[in-house]
GROMACS .gro file of C-alpha atoms in nm:
model
  271
    1UNK     CA    1  -0.819   3.159   1.688
    2UNK     CA    2  -0.522   2.977   1.531
    3UNK     CA    3  -0.577   2.809   1.198
    4UNK     CA    4  -0.584   2.428   1.222
    5UNK     CA    5  -0.268   2.258   1.098
    6UNK     CA    6  -0.296   2.112   0.750
    7UNK     CA    7  -0.275   1.733   0.739
    8UNK     CA    8  -0.018   1.648   0.472
    9UNK     CA    9  -0.048   1.323   0.278
   10UNK     CA   10   0.196   1.213   0.010
   11UNK     CA   11   0.194   0.944  -0.257
   12UNK     CA   12   0.422   0.849  -0.543
   13UNK     CA   13   0.335   0.746  -0.901
   14UNK     CA   14   0.593   0.649  -1.158
   15UNK     CA   15   0.573   0.454  -1.480
   16UNK     CA   16   0.248   0.317  -1.623
   17UNK     CA   17   0.131   0.052  -1.374
   18UNK     CA   18  -0.110   0.291  -1.200
   19UNK     CA   19  -0.306   0.547  -1.397
   20UNK     CA   20  -0.432   0.884  -1.271
   21UNK     CA   21  -0.759   0.724  -1.158
   22UNK     CA   22  -0.572   0.560  -0.869
   23UNK     CA   23  -0.457   0.898  -0.738
   24UNK     CA   24  -0.794   1.062  -0.796
   25UNK     CA   25  -0.977   0.785  -0.613
   26UNK     CA   26  -0.726   0.802  -0.330
   27UNK     CA   27  -0.797   1.175  -0.302
   28UNK     CA   28  -1.171   1.108  -0.297
   29UNK     CA   29  -1.142   0.847  -0.022
   30UNK     CA   30  -0.921   1.076   0.186
   31UNK     CA   31  -1.164   1.366   0.155
   32UNK     CA   32  -1.451   1.151   0.283
   33UNK     CA   33  -1.256   1.018   0.582
   34UNK     CA   34  -1.061   1.309   0.726
   35UNK     CA   35  -1.124   1.629   0.917
   36UNK     CA   36  -1.003   1.915   0.696
   37UNK     CA   37  -0.786   2.093   0.616
   38UNK     CA   38  -0.570   1.841   0.432
   39UNK     CA   39  -0.363   1.830   0.116
   40UNK     CA   40  -0.257   1.537  -0.100
   41UNK     CA   41   0.081   1.573  -0.273
   42UNK     CA   42   0.152   1.337  -0.562
   43UNK     CA   43   0.517   1.300  -0.660
   44UNK     CA   44   0.509   1.176  -1.017
   45UNK     CA   45   0.672   1.169  -1.359
   46UNK     CA   46   0.332   1.230  -1.523
   47UNK     CA   47   0.065   1.449  -1.364
   48UNK     CA   48  -0.178   1.431  -1.657
   49UNK     CA   49  -0.536   1.358  -1.560
   50UNK     CA   50  -0.499   1.428  -1.190
   51UNK     CA   51  -0.774   1.608  -0.999
   52UNK     CA   52  -0.705   1.983  -0.974
   53UNK     CA   53  -0.712   1.968  -0.593
   54UNK     CA   54  -0.414   1.731  -0.591
   55UNK     CA   55  -0.080   1.908  -0.551
   56UNK     CA   56   0.145   1.767  -0.823
   57UNK     CA   57   0.519   1.761  -0.759
   58UNK     CA   58   0.804   1.617  -0.971
   59UNK     CA   59   0.972   1.299  -0.856
   60UNK     CA   60   1.253   1.399  -0.619
   61UNK     CA   61   1.598   1.363  -0.769
   62UNK     CA   62   1.784   1.066  -0.623
   63UNK     CA   63   2.051   0.907  -0.840
   64UNK     CA   64   2.127   0.541  -0.776
   65UNK     CA   65   2.181   0.217  -0.967
   66UNK     CA   66   1.853   0.028  -0.975
   67UNK     CA   67   1.887  -0.319  -0.817
   68UNK     CA   68   1.819  -0.601  -1.065
   69UNK     CA   69   1.636  -0.929  -1.004
   70UNK     CA   70   1.534  -0.801  -0.662
   71UNK     CA   71   1.188  -0.759  -0.518
   72UNK     CA   72   1.078  -0.447  -0.334
   73UNK     CA   73   0.953  -0.104  -0.431
   74UNK     CA   74   1.293   0.063  -0.421
   75UNK     CA   75   1.181   0.376  -0.616
   76UNK     CA   76   1.004   0.475  -0.294
   77UNK     CA   77   1.351   0.567  -0.171
   78UNK     CA   78   1.311   0.894  -0.362
   79UNK     CA   79   1.084   1.013  -0.080
   80UNK     CA   80   1.334   0.958   0.201
   81UNK     CA   81   1.519   1.286   0.146
   82UNK     CA   82   1.438   1.644   0.048
   83UNK     CA   83   1.083   1.695  -0.083
   84UNK     CA   84   1.115   2.057  -0.189
   85UNK     CA   85   0.838   2.274  -0.052
   86UNK     CA   86   0.682   1.980   0.133
   87UNK     CA   87   0.821   1.988   0.485
   88UNK     CA   88   0.722   1.875   0.832
   89UNK     CA   89   0.524   1.561   0.913
   90UNK     CA   90   0.368   1.366   0.626
   91UNK     CA   91   0.157   1.052   0.599
   92UNK     CA   92   0.249   0.830   0.304
   93UNK     CA   93  -0.019   0.616   0.137
   94UNK     CA   94   0.023   0.359  -0.138
   95UNK     CA   95  -0.199   0.421  -0.441
   96UNK     CA   96  -0.378   0.087  -0.414
   97UNK     CA   97  -0.514   0.115  -0.060
   98UNK     CA   98  -0.882   0.132   0.034
   99UNK     CA   99  -0.975   0.371   0.314
  100UNK     CA  100  -1.240   0.221   0.541
  101UNK     CA  101  -1.232   0.450   0.845
  102UNK     CA  102  -1.133   0.789   0.980
  103UNK     CA  103  -0.774   0.897   0.911
  104UNK     CA  104  -0.740   1.164   1.182
  105UNK     CA  105  -0.571   0.932   1.437
  106UNK     CA  106  -0.283   0.869   1.195
  107UNK     CA  107  -0.180   1.231   1.254
  108UNK     CA  108  -0.211   1.233   1.634
  109UNK     CA  109  -0.074   0.890   1.729
  110UNK     CA  110   0.271   0.895   1.887
  111UNK     CA  111   0.522   1.178   1.870
  112UNK     CA  112   0.551   1.400   1.559
  113UNK     CA  113   0.915   1.294   1.525
  114UNK     CA  114   0.833   0.922   1.527
  115UNK     CA  115   0.867   0.714   1.213
  116UNK     CA  116   0.558   0.494   1.225
  117UNK     CA  117   0.497   0.192   1.002
  118UNK     CA  118   0.237  -0.077   0.972
  119UNK     CA  119   0.324  -0.419   1.111
  120UNK     CA  120   0.377  -0.673   0.834
  121UNK     CA  121   0.123  -0.955   0.888
  122UNK     CA  122   0.315  -1.193   0.659
  123UNK     CA  123   0.601  -1.224   0.908
  124UNK     CA  124   0.443  -1.259   1.254
  125UNK     CA  125   0.768  -1.384   1.409
  126UNK     CA  126   0.970  -1.092   1.274
  127UNK     CA  127   0.926  -0.735   1.392
  128UNK     CA  128   0.895  -0.611   1.035
  129UNK     CA  129   0.737  -0.286   0.922
  130UNK     CA  130   0.512  -0.242   0.621
  131UNK     CA  131   0.541   0.078   0.416
  132UNK     CA  132   0.203   0.095   0.243
  133UNK     CA  133   0.101   0.340   0.517
  134UNK     CA  134   0.370   0.518   0.715
  135UNK     CA  135   0.433   0.855   0.877
  136UNK     CA  136   0.762   1.043   0.895
  137UNK     CA  137   0.913   1.384   0.936
  138UNK     CA  138   1.042   1.488   0.594
  139UNK     CA  139   1.419   1.440   0.576
  140UNK     CA  140   1.452   1.212   0.877
  141UNK     CA  141   1.511   0.909   0.653
  142UNK     CA  142   1.771   1.091   0.440
  143UNK     CA  143   2.059   0.888   0.595
  144UNK     CA  144   1.901   0.579   0.439
  145UNK     CA  145   1.956   0.729   0.096
  146UNK     CA  146   2.329   0.754   0.169
  147UNK     CA  147   2.345   0.388   0.274
  148UNK     CA  148   2.140   0.273  -0.023
  149UNK     CA  149   2.322   0.489  -0.279
  150UNK     CA  150   2.660   0.350  -0.174
  151UNK     CA  151   2.570  -0.003  -0.293
  152UNK     CA  152   2.206  -0.046  -0.395
  153UNK     CA  153   2.241  -0.406  -0.504
  154UNK     CA  154   2.409  -0.513  -0.179
  155UNK     CA  155   2.135  -0.343   0.024
  156UNK     CA  156   1.861  -0.504  -0.186
  157UNK     CA  157   2.025  -0.846  -0.162
  158UNK     CA  158   2.058  -0.818   0.216
  159UNK     CA  159   1.715  -0.679   0.301
  160UNK     CA  160   1.510  -0.810   0.002
  161UNK     CA  161   1.241  -0.544   0.048
  162UNK     CA  162   1.265  -0.171   0.107
  163UNK     CA  163   1.034  -0.200   0.408
  164UNK     CA  164   1.281  -0.429   0.587
  165UNK     CA  165   1.562  -0.183   0.511
  166UNK     CA  166   1.357   0.103   0.659
  167UNK     CA  167   1.258  -0.103   0.964
  168UNK     CA  168   1.616  -0.197   1.046
  169UNK     CA  169   1.787   0.135   0.967
  170UNK     CA  170   1.550   0.426   1.033
  171UNK     CA  171   1.723   0.681   1.261
  172UNK     CA  172   1.579   0.643   1.611
  173UNK     CA  173   1.404   0.320   1.513
  174UNK     CA  174   1.042   0.275   1.411
  175UNK     CA  175   0.710   0.241   1.587
  176UNK     CA  176   0.399   0.062   1.467
  177UNK     CA  177   0.036   0.163   1.421
  178UNK     CA  178  -0.207   0.009   1.671
  179UNK     CA  179  -0.322  -0.338   1.571
  180UNK     CA  180  -0.634  -0.338   1.360
  181UNK     CA  181  -0.591   0.004   1.202
  182UNK     CA  182  -0.439  -0.156   0.893
  183UNK     CA  183  -0.578  -0.473   0.739
  184UNK     CA  184  -0.441  -0.691   0.459
  185UNK     CA  185  -0.702  -0.767   0.191
  186UNK     CA  186  -0.587  -1.120   0.113
  187UNK     CA  187  -0.525  -1.216   0.475
  188UNK     CA  188  -0.802  -1.031   0.660
  189UNK     CA  189  -1.079  -0.978   0.405
  190UNK     CA  190  -1.092  -1.286   0.181
  191UNK     CA  191  -1.258  -1.579   0.368
  192UNK     CA  192  -1.046  -1.893   0.410
  193UNK     CA  193  -1.108  -2.200   0.196
  194UNK     CA  194  -1.379  -2.325   0.143
  195UNK     CA  195  -1.574  -2.017   0.256
  196UNK     CA  196  -1.408  -1.808  -0.016
  197UNK     CA  197  -1.641  -1.986  -0.262
  198UNK     CA  198  -1.949  -1.896  -0.061
  199UNK     CA  199  -1.892  -1.552   0.091
  200UNK     CA  200  -1.760  -1.236  -0.063
  201UNK     CA  201  -1.464  -1.059   0.101
  202UNK     CA  202  -1.560  -0.855   0.406
  203UNK     CA  203  -1.459  -0.516   0.541
  204UNK     CA  204  -1.221  -0.602   0.827
  205UNK     CA  205  -1.378  -0.494   1.156
  206UNK     CA  206  -1.242  -0.169   1.305
  207UNK     CA  207  -1.000  -0.121   1.014
  208UNK     CA  208  -0.911   0.226   0.889
  209UNK     CA  209  -0.715   0.128   0.579
  210UNK     CA  210  -0.704  -0.196   0.382
  211UNK     CA  211  -0.376  -0.257   0.199
  212UNK     CA  212  -0.332  -0.459  -0.119
  213UNK     CA  213   0.019  -0.600  -0.092
  214UNK     CA  214   0.125  -0.820  -0.382
  215UNK     CA  215  -0.032  -0.840  -0.726
  216UNK     CA  216  -0.398  -0.838  -0.624
  217UNK     CA  217  -0.523  -0.479  -0.656
  218UNK     CA  218  -0.863  -0.307  -0.607
  219UNK     CA  219  -0.980  -0.369  -0.967
  220UNK     CA  220  -0.912  -0.741  -0.915
  221UNK     CA  221  -1.108  -0.743  -0.590
  222UNK     CA  222  -1.399  -0.571  -0.763
  223UNK     CA  223  -1.392  -0.820  -1.053
  224UNK     CA  224  -1.343  -1.125  -0.830
  225UNK     CA  225  -1.010  -1.246  -0.970
  226UNK     CA  226  -0.669  -1.324  -0.822
  227UNK     CA  227  -0.461  -1.184  -1.110
  228UNK     CA  228  -0.529  -0.904  -1.357
  229UNK     CA  229  -0.483  -1.142  -1.652
  230UNK     CA  230  -0.767  -1.365  -1.529
  231UNK     CA  231  -1.142  -1.334  -1.553
  232UNK     CA  232  -1.390  -1.415  -1.280
  233UNK     CA  233  -1.531  -1.765  -1.292
  234UNK     CA  234  -1.830  -1.903  -1.102
  235UNK     CA  235  -1.723  -2.112  -0.802
  236UNK     CA  236  -1.797  -2.451  -0.964
  237UNK     CA  237  -1.600  -2.359  -1.276
  238UNK     CA  238  -1.299  -2.265  -1.066
  239UNK     CA  239  -1.325  -2.590  -0.870
  240UNK     CA  240  -1.345  -2.794  -1.192
  241UNK     CA  241  -1.038  -2.614  -1.325
  242UNK     CA  242  -0.844  -2.737  -1.020
  243UNK     CA  243  -0.835  -3.082  -1.182
  244UNK     CA  244  -0.785  -2.962  -1.538
  245UNK     CA  245  -0.465  -2.950  -1.745
  246UNK     CA  246  -0.452  -2.569  -1.752
  247UNK     CA  247  -0.394  -2.520  -1.379
  248UNK     CA  248  -0.099  -2.283  -1.330
  249UNK     CA  249  -0.023  -2.343  -0.961
  250UNK     CA  250  -0.043  -2.611  -0.694
  251UNK     CA  251  -0.380  -2.754  -0.604
  252UNK     CA  252  -0.381  -2.592  -0.260
  253UNK     CA  253  -0.299  -2.249  -0.403
  254UNK     CA  254  -0.559  -2.287  -0.677
  255UNK     CA  255  -0.828  -2.363  -0.419
  256UNK     CA  256  -0.724  -2.074  -0.196
  257UNK     CA  257  -0.675  -1.824  -0.478
  258UNK     CA  258  -1.041  -1.762  -0.542
  259UNK     CA  259  -1.265  -1.477  -0.437
  260UNK     CA  260  -1.611  -1.352  -0.510
  261UNK     CA  261  -1.644  -0.989  -0.627
  262UNK     CA  262  -1.600  -0.749  -0.334
  263UNK     CA  263  -1.889  -0.504  -0.369
  264UNK     CA  264  -1.767  -0.290  -0.079
  265UNK     CA  265  -1.440  -0.221  -0.261
  266UNK     CA  266  -1.638  -0.092  -0.560
  267UNK     CA  267  -1.848   0.125  -0.328
  268UNK     CA  268  -1.548   0.284  -0.153
  269UNK     CA  269  -1.293   0.306  -0.434
  270UNK     CA  270  -1.425   0.616  -0.611
  271UNK     CA  271  -1.344   0.980  -0.659
   0.00000   0.00000   0.00000
């Protein structure tokens, strides 16, 4: 009997924003929601503290001028070309996702040569991909490195985010995961105002992965705060602060930017 094909998952960690616990917890969530065999490859500039079952690889070499004053996770472009001994089809996962369902369909959906992205829920009128969870054949996006390297600032100014650049320029185009597989924590989990003061965020029904786009990350969801430099306040205290002198944003945003601690995130986000 032939050996089953190994499911290859990759992630990238650079700098100090995410510690090794993010990668280790990602590995733990994967292992509980996938049919083995699988392997998680972490491309990083610092592999200290990573679980021994995680395959550590150096950040791929890709020389370019870093765009300034431009949003987007452009260092992800390192993964578009040669990945050394990692070849074939890979599933990329951001470090700050929460896995809520089985991952096997991400490896069988579509054609192995397809580049498959999530659909960005922030731009419903634009066919825009989201690169927190995407699948590709290693090397297929290498032409994007050539375009980006030629004038990184011009590319960043035109497309704003790396996910729009990938959506518009991927060789052969992109496809999207079925609706519902990916959910956005702020948009699909946090109840709308005023229910966000009464109900804790929910696990989106039928979701497989919950993404944390923006500045709100799993530790914030667990603590019940909108920003990492805040502390959780009881609902009435947050409502009183809406009329106080220390409010940092508009009244409507202040009222919407509140959540109760998400106990399910704490339960799932573990090694």
